[in-house]
XYZ file of C-alpha atoms in Angstrom:
487
model
C 21.590 24.398 10.769
C 20.728 21.838 13.425
C 17.267 21.162 14.785
C 16.026 19.594 17.973
C 17.330 16.062 18.170
C 20.671 17.095 16.644
C 19.928 16.234 13.027
C 20.662 19.016 10.542
C 17.507 20.735 9.368
C 16.803 19.796 5.761
C 15.860 22.415 3.208
C 13.506 21.784 0.317
C 16.272 20.220 -1.805
C 17.146 17.800 0.981
C 13.502 16.797 1.515
C 13.185 16.357 -2.259
C 16.209 14.073 -2.561
C 15.242 11.940 0.444
C 11.858 11.007 -1.057
C 12.259 11.390 -4.838
C 12.677 7.636 -5.302
C 9.102 7.194 -4.088
C 7.989 8.831 -7.342
C 9.246 5.795 -9.252
C 7.997 3.266 -6.718
C 4.502 4.711 -6.914
C 4.562 4.701 -10.720
C 5.048 0.945 -10.386
C 2.257 0.577 -7.826
C -0.090 2.739 -9.929
C 0.465 0.642 -13.040
C -0.230 -2.452 -10.950
C -3.329 -1.065 -9.230
C -4.911 0.458 -12.341
C -4.182 -2.356 -14.794
C -3.901 -5.756 -13.102
C -7.638 -6.460 -13.177
C -7.563 -5.604 -16.881
C -4.532 -7.879 -17.414
C -6.282 -10.772 -15.664
C -9.598 -10.233 -17.481
C -7.806 -9.940 -20.831
C -6.255 -13.357 -20.157
C -9.729 -14.815 -19.683
C -10.317 -14.635 -15.917
C -13.852 -13.961 -14.641
C -14.750 -11.062 -12.373
C -15.630 -13.458 -9.525
C -12.048 -14.710 -9.291
C -10.312 -11.324 -9.395
C -10.008 -11.001 -5.583
C -8.268 -14.378 -5.350
C -5.688 -13.356 -7.958
C -5.091 -10.059 -6.180
C -4.040 -11.965 -3.046
C -0.483 -11.933 -4.380
C -0.073 -8.232 -3.666
C -0.923 -8.089 0.061
C 0.525 -11.519 0.849
C 3.957 -10.511 -0.433
C 3.752 -7.341 1.658
C 2.938 -9.391 4.751
C 5.996 -11.576 4.249
C 8.463 -9.015 2.934
C 7.997 -5.766 4.835
C 8.676 -6.881 8.443
C 11.695 -8.911 7.333
C 13.140 -6.052 5.279
C 12.484 -3.646 8.163
C 14.235 -6.001 10.580
C 17.341 -6.340 8.415
C 17.511 -2.705 7.295
C 17.710 -1.670 10.975
C 20.801 -3.867 11.242
C 22.441 -3.081 7.902
C 25.398 -0.774 7.533
C 27.995 -0.919 4.793
C 29.632 0.980 1.992
C 26.282 1.917 0.433
C 24.535 2.800 3.692
C 21.682 1.399 5.720
C 18.508 1.724 3.665
C 19.804 2.522 0.158
C 20.898 -1.026 -0.783
C 17.279 -2.128 -0.341
C 15.974 0.806 -2.430
C 18.179 -0.168 -5.339
C 17.783 -3.957 -5.225
C 13.996 -3.698 -5.115
C 13.945 -1.169 -7.961
C 15.992 -3.388 -10.286
C 13.754 -6.425 -9.669
C 10.547 -4.376 -10.000
C 11.739 -2.934 -13.305
C 12.294 -6.425 -14.703
C 8.833 -7.518 -13.522
C 7.170 -4.480 -15.135
C 8.860 -5.269 -18.439
C 7.746 -8.892 -18.238
C 4.141 -8.303 -17.098
C 2.542 -7.226 -20.433
C 4.205 -10.175 -22.164
C 2.708 -12.806 -19.863
C 1.345 -15.494 -22.194
C -1.060 -17.109 -19.707
C -2.855 -16.259 -16.474
C -0.437 -18.211 -14.246
C 2.574 -16.271 -15.511
C 0.779 -12.958 -14.940
C -0.085 -13.990 -11.376
C 3.521 -15.031 -10.669
C 4.847 -11.761 -12.081
C 2.441 -9.891 -9.809
C 4.067 -11.664 -6.852
C 7.539 -10.645 -8.061
C 6.469 -7.073 -8.804
C 4.762 -6.496 -5.480
C 7.541 -8.125 -3.464
C 10.164 -6.000 -5.220
C 8.214 -2.780 -4.734
C 7.850 -3.621 -1.042
C 11.605 -4.226 -0.726
C 12.144 -0.657 -1.942
C 9.185 0.974 -0.219
C 9.511 -0.111 3.410
C 13.019 1.300 3.964
C 11.890 4.590 2.393
C 9.386 4.999 5.247
C 12.119 4.518 7.848
C 14.542 6.676 5.829
C 12.502 9.798 6.619
C 12.740 9.034 10.337
C 16.494 8.400 10.014
C 17.220 11.667 8.231
C 14.833 14.147 9.875
C 14.221 15.428 13.396
C 10.765 15.116 14.903
C 9.621 18.616 13.994
C 10.260 17.865 10.317
C 8.457 14.509 10.239
C 5.166 16.003 9.025
C 6.997 17.917 6.280
C 9.021 14.858 5.297
C 6.046 12.545 4.989
C 4.037 15.271 3.228
C 6.758 15.588 0.564
C 6.884 11.810 0.299
C 3.113 11.745 -0.153
C 3.369 14.410 -2.841
C 5.791 12.204 -4.771
C 3.507 9.222 -4.227
C 0.628 11.229 -5.671
C 2.654 12.506 -8.612
C 3.962 9.025 -9.388
C 0.467 7.598 -9.232
C -0.794 10.305 -11.615
C 1.926 9.443 -14.097
C 1.468 5.677 -13.810
C -2.329 5.767 -13.886
C -2.695 8.217 -16.779
C -0.024 6.814 -19.095
C -2.314 4.381 -21.029
C -4.853 7.169 -21.592
C -2.143 9.605 -22.726
C -0.580 7.067 -25.088
C -4.021 6.429 -26.589
C -4.380 10.153 -27.293
C -0.940 10.219 -28.903
C -1.950 7.547 -31.400
C -0.771 4.334 -29.736
C -3.248 1.519 -30.352
C -5.697 0.910 -27.518
C -7.159 -2.298 -29.000
C -5.297 -5.591 -29.333
C -6.034 -7.569 -32.450
C -6.074 -10.880 -30.571
C -8.124 -9.589 -27.636
C -5.089 -9.368 -25.338
C -3.442 -6.273 -23.931
C -3.318 -3.199 -26.166
C -0.070 -1.384 -26.921
C -1.109 1.465 -24.623
C -0.810 -0.869 -21.640
C 2.325 -2.605 -22.894
C 4.270 0.626 -23.387
C 2.994 2.007 -20.093
C 4.652 -0.898 -18.275
C 7.905 -0.480 -20.221
C 8.110 3.273 -19.604
C 7.097 2.828 -15.975
C 9.918 0.367 -15.380
C 12.492 2.815 -16.703
C 11.071 5.706 -14.681
C 11.071 3.615 -11.489
C 14.732 2.709 -11.787
C 15.859 6.262 -12.606
C 13.892 7.821 -9.738
C 15.302 5.431 -7.141
C 18.812 5.962 -8.506
C 18.332 9.700 -7.930
C 17.772 9.197 -4.196
C 20.576 6.638 -3.944
C 23.082 8.992 -5.606
C 22.037 12.303 -4.002
C 21.741 11.325 -0.341
C 24.251 10.372 2.324
C 22.935 8.311 5.202
C 24.006 9.036 8.748
C 26.243 6.391 10.243
C 25.189 4.509 13.383
C 27.659 6.632 15.355
C 26.157 9.880 14.030
C 22.619 8.721 14.821
C 23.697 7.768 18.344
C 25.255 11.232 18.768
C 22.089 12.925 17.483
C 19.736 10.976 19.735
C 21.864 10.898 22.882
C 21.442 8.152 25.486
C 18.754 5.696 24.487
C 16.335 4.427 27.095
C 16.298 0.662 27.456
C 13.253 -0.775 25.745
C 10.947 -2.876 27.899
C 11.303 -6.583 27.154
C 8.489 -8.141 25.150
C 6.073 -10.361 27.024
C 7.354 -13.943 27.207
C 6.124 -16.218 24.451
C 4.308 -19.379 25.447
C 3.233 -22.359 23.406
C -0.254 -22.088 24.857
C -0.725 -18.619 23.333
C -0.456 -20.053 19.838
C -2.616 -23.150 20.261
C -6.047 -21.413 19.972
C -5.025 -19.629 16.746
C -3.701 -22.863 15.233
C -6.782 -24.810 16.310
C -9.216 -22.278 14.843
C -7.267 -22.177 11.577
C -7.199 -25.967 11.241
C -10.896 -26.236 12.159
C -11.869 -23.605 9.589
C -9.791 -25.343 6.911
C -11.480 -28.653 7.693
C -14.910 -27.013 7.566
C -14.164 -25.528 4.157
C -13.002 -28.912 2.860
C -15.805 -31.098 4.193
C -18.666 -28.611 3.777
C -17.548 -27.539 0.319
C -17.369 -23.847 1.240
C -15.735 -21.226 -0.982
C -12.040 -21.867 -1.562
C -11.113 -18.278 -0.620
C -11.732 -19.241 3.018
C -8.649 -21.445 2.886
C -6.614 -18.233 2.929
C -8.243 -17.058 6.148
C -7.728 -20.493 7.698
C -4.091 -20.491 6.652
C -3.458 -17.043 8.133
C -4.933 -18.041 11.503
C -2.991 -21.293 11.599
C 0.266 -19.634 10.499
C 0.034 -16.985 13.220
C -0.577 -19.632 15.878
C 2.274 -21.761 14.584
C 4.614 -18.752 14.560
C 3.827 -18.010 18.205
C 4.449 -21.626 19.163
C 7.763 -21.767 17.285
C 8.843 -18.523 18.957
C 8.089 -19.981 22.382
C 10.338 -22.964 21.639
C 13.263 -21.310 19.855
C 13.211 -17.881 21.605
C 15.777 -16.658 19.074
C 16.277 -15.732 15.453
C 14.401 -13.317 13.244
C 11.010 -14.932 13.881
C 11.468 -14.587 17.619
C 12.567 -10.963 17.227
C 9.618 -10.102 15.007
C 7.051 -11.789 17.226
C 8.556 -10.103 20.285
C 8.427 -6.689 18.651
C 4.879 -7.387 17.515
C 3.806 -8.203 21.074
C 5.523 -5.092 22.479
C 3.974 -2.535 20.106
C 3.446 0.924 21.661
C -0.173 1.832 22.442
C -0.337 4.527 19.756
C 0.707 1.939 17.165
C -2.003 -0.468 18.305
C -4.681 2.214 17.954
C -3.380 3.327 14.584
C -3.390 -0.325 13.520
C -7.199 -0.404 13.770
C -7.405 2.753 11.677
C -5.139 1.187 9.065
C -7.200 -1.992 9.060
C -10.394 -0.196 8.052
C -8.700 2.328 5.736
C -6.881 -0.234 3.651
C -9.874 -2.572 3.489
C -11.739 0.206 1.692
C -8.806 1.003 -0.576
C -8.339 -2.626 -1.623
C -12.019 -2.969 -2.482
C -11.653 0.101 -4.695
C -8.567 -1.231 -6.489
C -10.232 -4.554 -7.274
C -13.631 -3.305 -8.375
C -13.314 0.193 -9.841
C -12.690 -1.135 -13.362
C -15.686 -3.538 -13.329
C -17.921 -0.867 -11.754
C -16.997 1.861 -14.239
C -17.149 -0.504 -17.222
C -20.578 -1.932 -16.267
C -22.424 1.105 -14.909
C -20.856 4.053 -16.731
C -19.560 2.703 -20.071
C -22.026 -0.231 -20.356
C -19.223 -2.466 -21.630
C -19.855 -6.156 -20.779
C -17.387 -7.471 -23.389
C -13.933 -7.459 -21.779
C -12.193 -7.819 -25.167
C -13.919 -4.887 -26.852
C -12.788 -1.316 -27.458
C -15.390 0.083 -25.052
C -14.057 -2.002 -22.170
C -10.517 -0.780 -22.864
C -11.832 2.773 -23.007
C -13.390 2.220 -19.574
C -10.097 0.799 -18.309
C -8.244 3.878 -19.515
C -10.795 6.127 -17.816
C -10.236 4.275 -14.540
C -6.599 5.248 -14.973
C -7.681 8.890 -15.315
C -9.838 8.609 -12.195
C -6.849 7.198 -10.340
C -4.670 9.996 -11.723
C -7.219 12.582 -10.540
C -7.310 10.986 -7.093
C -3.551 11.170 -6.853
C -3.362 14.706 -8.241
C -5.731 15.763 -5.453
C -3.572 13.808 -2.988
C -0.464 15.644 -4.148
C -2.093 19.044 -3.690
C -3.591 18.030 -0.348
C -0.215 16.818 0.922
C 1.512 20.048 -0.083
C -1.089 22.652 0.834
C -3.886 21.199 2.997
C -2.792 18.551 5.486
C 0.094 20.387 7.113
C -1.865 23.553 8.067
C -4.813 21.439 9.219
C -2.527 19.251 11.321
C -0.901 22.319 12.850
C -4.308 23.653 13.882
C -6.319 20.546 14.778
C -3.644 17.900 15.332
C -2.611 15.020 13.089
C -5.209 12.553 14.403
C -8.248 14.817 13.936
C -7.002 15.914 10.530
C -6.769 12.252 9.575
C -10.329 11.584 10.793
C -11.697 14.466 8.669
C -9.825 13.242 5.596
C -11.096 9.668 5.986
C -14.665 10.903 6.301
C -14.268 12.792 3.017
C -12.984 9.554 1.475
C -16.116 7.715 2.614
C -18.260 10.358 0.905
C -16.201 9.909 -2.269
C -16.905 6.176 -2.345
C -20.591 6.850 -1.784
C -20.532 9.039 -4.887
C -20.008 5.960 -7.081
C -23.442 4.723 -6.005
C -25.269 7.616 -7.665
C -22.986 9.050 -10.371
C -23.373 7.572 -13.846
C -21.439 10.137 -15.865
C -17.745 9.462 -16.506
C -16.698 13.100 -16.136
C -18.757 13.602 -12.973
C -16.929 10.713 -11.284
C -13.958 13.061 -11.039
C -15.797 14.893 -8.250
C -15.966 11.670 -6.211
C -12.193 11.397 -6.546
C -11.695 14.680 -4.652
C -12.746 13.154 -1.335
C -10.918 9.904 -2.064
C -7.778 11.837 -2.999
C -7.756 13.815 0.263
C -8.218 10.593 2.225
C -5.426 8.926 0.245
C -3.032 11.786 0.989
C -3.762 11.547 4.700
C -3.465 7.740 4.757
C 0.012 8.032 3.256
C 1.216 10.798 5.575
C -0.568 11.255 8.895
C -0.233 7.748 10.441
C 3.489 7.678 9.651
C 4.066 11.192 10.976
C 2.291 10.240 14.213
C 4.180 6.960 14.441
C 7.686 8.194 13.581
C 7.561 10.623 16.500
C 6.538 7.879 18.949
C 8.848 4.989 17.997
C 12.361 4.206 19.267
C 14.956 5.034 16.588
C 16.725 1.682 16.998
C 13.599 -0.173 15.886
C 12.183 2.336 13.403
C 12.590 0.037 10.399
C 11.105 -3.076 11.953
C 8.166 -1.202 13.495
C 7.436 0.506 10.174
C 7.470 -2.950 8.593
C 5.212 -4.403 11.281
C 2.904 -1.400 10.978
C 2.423 -2.289 7.342
C 1.141 -5.685 8.426
C -2.048 -3.793 9.266
C -2.159 -2.653 5.662
C -1.689 -6.193 4.407
C -4.015 -8.159 6.706
C -7.173 -6.251 5.695
C -6.300 -6.713 2.037
C -5.937 -10.460 2.539
C -9.266 -10.600 4.372
C -10.942 -8.588 1.620
C -9.441 -10.892 -1.003
C -10.729 -13.918 0.914
C -14.214 -12.631 1.747
C -15.412 -9.942 -0.684
C -15.933 -12.386 -3.553
C -18.042 -14.611 -1.298
C -20.142 -11.660 -0.134
C -20.726 -10.459 -3.678
C -21.641 -13.893 -5.058
C -24.162 -14.595 -2.289
C -25.708 -11.187 -1.722
C -25.064 -9.051 -4.840
C -24.401 -11.405 -7.784
C -23.558 -9.484 -10.946
C -23.865 -6.117 -9.136
C -20.315 -4.927 -8.270
C -21.597 -1.391 -7.539
C -22.361 -2.512 -3.973
C -18.651 -2.907 -3.308
C -18.469 0.896 -3.243
C -21.170 1.021 -0.552
C -19.149 -1.434 1.533
C -16.004 0.668 0.988
C -17.837 3.829 2.120
C -19.020 2.212 5.357
C -15.598 0.757 6.152
C -13.830 4.066 5.521
C -16.323 5.743 7.859
C -15.361 3.234 10.565
C -11.710 4.177 10.010
C -12.567 7.829 10.646
C -14.276 6.920 13.933
C -11.332 4.741 15.024
C -8.948 7.658 14.471
C -10.617 9.615 17.270
C -9.083 7.150 19.783
C -5.499 7.950 18.703
C -3.431 10.124 21.029
C -0.339 11.806 19.605
C 3.036 11.718 21.343
């Protein structure tokens, strides 16, 4: 059966196969998000330096996703358009997951985090565009909801595995104060699950050829040319970045500010290079960035606030739960590892709620109130969930805070992409999805650069206040969503 837009309407099995690989990708992300702070602290790093080490994750996304999106739009061969990227990223991520728990020193762990996050991004970004390739507009909400359900299920599995292994008798305490066997085996099992899940999608789907997509979509309107690049447009960004870097050096400010200075300078330099060369992938990416549709620009602000709050949570949930709920200051003790496992359960609960919300809540709400207003409601519930950490001191009761966070998480993973996929030109779906993820990455880099400074100067030794900051920022995301107009 065909649907509007010419693409055959996918049944449940087709929707399942298209997104099943995301189950494995999210298992990898969940293991990373729930355990990297514990890995770093077990190797002797202090809580103050955790944000700096976490920079690897968003920085790789910033570099990888637009480039992969650009090339996946232009790829077609024996194995398809997007699937070669799924598989290559999955193989590399599996190797990184196997290597991570065996990192002998902090530097190796940080480098493996770079490899792991880059590889997961190589697989993930084309999966976002894959839904748009395979489904007509009226199935976009369903497609991204199923994808979100797999993301939630994968995150439940990845987050809860150390806790489950502990309850099946695997040791949760390392004799030398390093990583316990529960964490080690979680990474090994997660790597295998990631590879198998991605292989399922690769082997059970057939991508439409460029000729079929052209037949489905009919005549394509010529895209407006991007605004011309000029050297002068990049000079202010470069100057501010260099000036900030000099200020940090000569005034002895916190070293995290070098990252912010580097980002500003790099963006200015990229604009200047584009103005001179006017060709190549950098020129294409900067041109596409400048010509973003209005709905994408407004959603970008929503993403900026949403992912700032999420990144704060990923960095600080383990220290907050260990200090305020389990009263475990010793990062090498059994109580700290018990707190770390419980953070995995909280993350699993959040993602279980997200799975249920994606399947049964978001779609009917979106049909009644629209995708944008549904997203605003979900983000507001997330802000209330973060606020719950300020007052709850019982481990079990923290599960209630995860309900709001889980609903927000489901919406963050589905609604912006459903809105965007219906508004973007098919020929640039991959690159725009990659550029859209820049607004996931930039806030994480800013958080990594600034949150440690804020905490050291205003709330030293009191990481609980990070949850208050996350609640406020998520509330701002909800307000920004009200400006979004759907296509």
